[in-house]
Amino acid sequence: SYDLTQPPSVSVAPGQTARITCGGNDIGTKNVHWYQHKPGQAPVLVVYDDSDRPSGIPERFSGSNSGDTATLTINRVAAGDEADYYCQVWESYSGVFGGGTKLTVL
Amino acid sequence: QVQLQESGPGLVKPSETLSLTCTVSGYSISSGYYWAWVRRPPGKGLEWIGSMFHTGGTYYNPSLKSRVTISIDTSKNQFSLQLSSVTAADTAVYYCAREGGNLLDSWGRGTRVTVSS
């Protein structure tokens, strides 16, 4: 099976930049998607195909992917960005999620 | 705008079959896309269960494949999940979602299922 590794938690002060990593063997050769999940709500796709944003997602959210690491970057972090974030790829005819990262806004 | 809503029993006994339904509005299932199920056990991350195309093609998580069945009812614009021989490890919030391009672009809010006698 293909494993995706995320840090369990990331903390950042309001207005600063948060970077959430997703590690996997040669992940740079795959399309990586990122989801934001707030308690009690439906998960939301915030970045797809490494670096594209769905309509309605602020430009503050961006992504990159190279080598063994994909990164979700959130600029000018706000309190409303506090959530769990998951990376996802498609592997062996199934979706695979990372373990998730809890973003805390200090 | 597509909307998805999960429904089904919140409590299932061990060894029985978990059955959930997802009702889709704002989009016709028969128009395309795959339709997926994902779960989140308490204290853990998201887990992909499987997905199905409206014409019948399916993809299942290899770790769950022997126990999972996803089906579609285009007449009701619904799709369903059946998970057999459940144990406490299957306790989770279950989400339905629309899948396109191997990503999930619309999700339901989830339904909590507890496996307990």
CSV table of C-alpha atoms in Angstrom, one decimal:
chain,number,residue,atom,x,y,z
A,1,SER,CA,0.0,0.0,0.0
A,2,TYR,CA,1.1,3.6,-0.6
A,3,ASP,CA,1.6,5.6,2.6
A,4,LEU,CA,1.2,9.4,2.9
A,5,THR,CA,2.9,11.0,6.0
A,6,GLN,CA,1.6,14.3,7.4
A,7,PRO,CA,2.7,16.1,10.6
A,8,PRO,CA,0.0,15.6,13.3
A,9,SER,CA,-0.1,19.3,14.0
A,10,VAL,CA,1.0,22.7,12.8
A,11,SER,CA,0.6,26.0,14.8
A,12,VAL,CA,0.8,29.5,13.4
A,13,ALA,CA,-0.1,33.0,14.5
A,14,PRO,CA,-2.8,34.9,12.7
A,15,GLY,CA,-1.4,36.7,9.6
A,16,GLN,CA,1.5,34.3,9.2
A,17,THR,CA,2.1,31.5,6.7
A,18,ALA,CA,1.2,27.9,7.4
A,19,ARG,CA,2.9,25.1,5.5
A,20,ILE,CA,1.6,21.6,5.8
A,21,THR,CA,3.6,18.8,4.2
A,22,CYS,CA,2.6,15.4,2.8
A,23,GLY,CA,5.3,12.9,2.3
A,24,GLY,CA,5.2,9.9,0.0
A,25,ASN,CA,7.6,7.9,-2.2
A,26,ASP,CA,7.9,9.8,-5.5
A,27,ILE,CA,4.8,11.7,-4.7
A,28,GLY,CA,5.9,14.3,-7.2
A,29,THR,CA,4.8,11.9,-9.9
A,30,LYS,CA,1.3,11.9,-8.7
A,31,ASN,CA,-1.6,14.4,-8.6
A,32,VAL,CA,-2.1,15.5,-5.0
A,33,HIS,CA,-5.3,17.0,-3.7
A,34,TRP,CA,-5.9,18.7,-0.3
A,35,TYR,CA,-9.1,18.9,1.8
A,36,GLN,CA,-10.0,21.1,4.7
A,37,HIS,CA,-12.2,19.5,7.4
A,38,LYS,CA,-13.8,21.5,10.2
A,39,PRO,CA,-15.7,19.7,13.0
A,40,GLY,CA,-19.2,18.8,12.2
A,41,GLN,CA,-18.9,20.0,8.6
A,42,ALA,CA,-18.4,18.4,5.2
A,43,PRO,CA,-14.8,18.3,4.1
A,44,VAL,CA,-13.9,20.9,1.4
A,45,LEU,CA,-11.5,20.5,-1.5
A,46,VAL,CA,-9.1,23.4,-1.3
A,47,VAL,CA,-6.4,22.4,-3.8
A,48,TYR,CA,-6.4,19.9,-6.5
A,49,ASP,CA,-3.9,18.5,-9.0
A,50,ASP,CA,-1.0,19.7,-6.8
A,51,SER,CA,-1.6,23.5,-7.2
A,52,ASP,CA,-5.0,24.3,-8.7
A,53,ARG,CA,-7.8,26.0,-6.6
A,54,PRO,CA,-11.5,25.2,-7.0
A,55,SER,CA,-13.8,28.2,-7.6
A,56,GLY,CA,-14.5,30.0,-4.3
A,57,ILE,CA,-11.3,29.0,-2.6
A,58,PRO,CA,-9.2,32.1,-1.6
A,59,GLU,CA,-5.9,32.7,-3.4
A,60,ARG,CA,-4.3,32.4,0.1
A,61,PHE,CA,-4.4,28.6,-0.4
A,62,SER,CA,-1.7,27.2,-2.7
A,63,GLY,CA,0.1,23.9,-3.3
A,64,SER,CA,3.3,22.5,-4.7
A,65,ASN,CA,4.6,19.0,-5.3
A,66,SER,CA,8.0,17.7,-6.0
A,67,GLY,CA,10.2,14.7,-5.2
A,68,ASP,CA,8.9,13.0,-2.1
A,69,THR,CA,7.0,16.0,-0.6
A,70,ALA,CA,3.8,17.9,-1.5
A,71,THR,CA,3.1,21.1,0.4
A,72,LEU,CA,-0.1,23.0,1.1
A,73,THR,CA,0.6,26.7,1.9
A,74,ILE,CA,-1.8,29.0,3.5
A,75,ASN,CA,-0.8,32.7,3.5
A,76,ARG,CA,-2.2,35.3,5.9
A,77,VAL,CA,-3.7,32.6,8.1
A,78,ALA,CA,-7.0,33.6,9.8
A,79,ALA,CA,-8.9,32.1,12.7
A,80,GLY,CA,-11.4,30.6,10.2
A,81,ASP,CA,-8.6,28.4,8.7
A,82,GLU,CA,-8.3,26.3,11.9
A,83,ALA,CA,-9.2,22.8,10.8
A,84,ASP,CA,-7.8,19.4,9.9
A,85,TYR,CA,-6.1,19.2,6.5
A,86,TYR,CA,-5.7,16.0,4.5
A,87,CYS,CA,-3.7,15.3,1.4
A,88,GLN,CA,-5.0,12.6,-1.0
A,89,VAL,CA,-3.7,10.7,-4.0
A,90,TRP,CA,-5.0,7.9,-6.3
A,91,GLU,CA,-3.0,4.7,-6.0
A,92,SER,CA,-3.8,1.1,-7.1
A,93,TYR,CA,-7.4,1.9,-8.1
A,94,SER,CA,-8.2,3.5,-4.7
A,95,GLY,CA,-8.0,6.8,-3.0
A,96,VAL,CA,-5.4,7.2,-0.3
A,97,PHE,CA,-5.4,9.9,2.4
A,98,GLY,CA,-2.7,11.2,4.6
A,99,GLY,CA,-3.2,10.9,8.3
A,100,GLY,CA,-4.3,14.5,8.6
A,101,THR,CA,-2.8,17.7,10.1
A,102,LYS,CA,-4.5,19.8,12.7
A,103,LEU,CA,-3.9,23.4,12.0
A,104,THR,CA,-4.1,25.6,15.1
A,105,VAL,CA,-4.3,29.3,14.8
A,106,LEU,CA,-2.6,30.7,17.9
B,1,GLN,CA,-25.0,23.1,-6.9
B,2,VAL,CA,-24.8,19.5,-6.0
B,3,GLN,CA,-25.8,18.5,-2.5
B,4,LEU,CA,-25.4,15.1,-0.8
B,5,GLN,CA,-27.1,13.8,2.4
B,6,GLU,CA,-26.3,10.6,4.2
B,7,SER,CA,-28.9,8.6,6.0
B,8,GLY,CA,-29.2,5.3,7.9
B,9,PRO,CA,-29.1,3.6,11.3
B,10,GLY,CA,-26.8,5.2,13.8
B,11,LEU,CA,-26.3,1.9,15.7
B,12,VAL,CA,-25.4,-1.5,14.2
B,13,LYS,CA,-24.7,-4.7,16.1
B,14,PRO,CA,-21.4,-6.5,15.7
B,15,SER,CA,-21.3,-9.1,12.9
B,16,GLU,CA,-24.3,-7.4,11.2
B,17,THR,CA,-24.3,-5.4,8.0
B,18,LEU,CA,-24.1,-1.6,8.0
B,19,SER,CA,-26.3,0.0,5.4
B,20,LEU,CA,-26.3,3.7,4.4
B,21,THR,CA,-27.9,5.7,1.7
B,22,CYS,CA,-26.7,9.0,0.1
B,23,THR,CA,-29.4,11.2,-1.5
B,24,VAL,CA,-28.1,13.5,-4.2
B,25,SER,CA,-29.8,16.7,-5.2
B,26,GLY,CA,-28.8,19.4,-7.8
B,27,TYR,CA,-27.2,16.8,-10.1
B,28,SER,CA,-28.3,13.7,-11.8
B,29,ILE,CA,-26.2,10.7,-10.9
B,30,SER,CA,-26.8,9.2,-14.3
B,31,SER,CA,-25.1,12.3,-15.9
B,32,GLY,CA,-21.6,11.1,-14.9
B,33,TYR,CA,-19.0,11.1,-12.1
B,34,TYR,CA,-18.2,8.3,-9.7
B,35,TRP,CA,-20.0,8.3,-6.3
B,36,ALA,CA,-17.9,7.5,-3.3
B,37,TRP,CA,-17.9,6.7,0.4
B,38,VAL,CA,-15.3,7.8,2.9
B,39,ARG,CA,-15.2,7.3,6.7
B,40,ARG,CA,-13.5,8.8,9.7
B,41,PRO,CA,-13.1,6.7,12.8
B,42,PRO,CA,-13.0,8.5,16.1
B,43,GLY,CA,-9.6,10.0,16.7
B,44,LYS,CA,-8.3,9.0,13.3
B,45,GLY,CA,-8.1,10.3,9.8
B,46,LEU,CA,-10.1,9.9,6.7
B,47,GLU,CA,-10.3,6.5,5.0
B,48,TRP,CA,-11.5,5.9,1.4
B,49,ILE,CA,-14.0,3.1,1.2
B,50,GLY,CA,-14.8,2.9,-2.4
B,51,SER,CA,-16.6,4.5,-5.4
B,52,MET,CA,-19.0,3.5,-8.2
B,53,PHE,CA,-19.8,4.9,-11.7
B,54,HIS,CA,-23.4,5.1,-12.6
B,55,THR,CA,-23.0,2.4,-15.2
B,56,GLY,CA,-21.6,0.0,-12.7
B,57,GLY,CA,-17.8,0.2,-12.5
B,58,THR,CA,-16.5,0.1,-9.0
B,59,TYR,CA,-13.3,0.7,-7.1
B,60,TYR,CA,-12.9,-0.5,-3.5
B,61,ASN,CA,-10.2,0.0,-0.9
B,62,PRO,CA,-8.3,-3.3,-0.9
B,63,SER,CA,-8.4,-3.5,2.9
B,64,LEU,CA,-12.2,-3.4,2.9
B,65,LYS,CA,-13.0,-5.0,-0.5
B,66,SER,CA,-14.2,-8.3,0.8
B,67,ARG,CA,-16.9,-6.7,3.0
B,68,VAL,CA,-18.0,-3.7,0.9
B,69,THR,CA,-20.8,-3.2,-1.7
B,70,ILE,CA,-21.7,0.1,-3.3
B,71,SER,CA,-24.8,0.3,-5.4
B,72,ILE,CA,-26.6,3.1,-7.3
B,73,ASP,CA,-30.3,3.7,-7.8
B,74,THR,CA,-30.6,6.2,-10.6
B,75,SER,CA,-34.4,6.3,-10.4
B,76,LYS,CA,-34.1,7.7,-6.8
B,77,ASN,CA,-30.8,9.6,-7.5
B,78,GLN,CA,-29.3,7.7,-4.6
B,79,PHE,CA,-26.4,5.5,-4.0
B,80,SER,CA,-25.8,3.1,-1.1
B,81,LEU,CA,-23.1,1.5,1.0
B,82,GLN,CA,-23.2,-1.9,2.6
B,83,LEU,CA,-20.4,-3.1,4.9
B,84,SER,CA,-20.8,-6.6,6.2
B,85,SER,CA,-19.5,-8.4,9.3
B,86,VAL,CA,-18.9,-5.1,11.2
B,87,THR,CA,-16.9,-4.8,14.3
B,88,ALA,CA,-16.2,-2.0,16.7
B,89,ALA,CA,-13.4,-0.9,14.4
B,90,ASP,CA,-16.0,0.1,11.8
B,91,THR,CA,-17.4,2.8,14.2
B,92,ALA,CA,-16.9,6.1,12.3
B,93,VAL,CA,-18.5,9.1,10.7
B,94,TYR,CA,-19.4,8.0,7.2
B,95,TYR,CA,-19.4,10.5,4.3
B,96,CYS,CA,-20.7,10.3,0.8
B,97,ALA,CA,-19.1,12.3,-1.9
B,98,ARG,CA,-18.9,12.9,-5.7
B,99,GLU,CA,-15.7,11.8,-7.3
B,100,GLY,CA,-14.3,13.1,-10.5
B,101,GLY,CA,-10.7,12.9,-11.7
B,102,ASN,CA,-9.8,10.8,-8.7
B,103,LEU,CA,-10.7,13.6,-6.3
B,104,LEU,CA,-13.8,14.4,-4.2
B,105,ASP,CA,-15.3,17.7,-5.2
B,106,SER,CA,-18.5,17.6,-3.1
B,107,TRP,CA,-19.2,15.9,0.2
B,108,GLY,CA,-22.1,15.3,2.5
B,109,ARG,CA,-21.9,16.4,6.2
B,110,GLY,CA,-21.6,12.8,7.3
B,111,THR,CA,-23.5,10.4,9.5
B,112,ARG,CA,-22.2,8.8,12.7
B,113,VAL,CA,-22.4,5.0,13.0
B,114,THR,CA,-21.6,3.1,16.1
B,115,VAL,CA,-21.0,-0.6,16.2
B,116,SER,CA,-22.1,-2.0,19.6
B,117,SER,CA,-24.3,-4.6,21.0
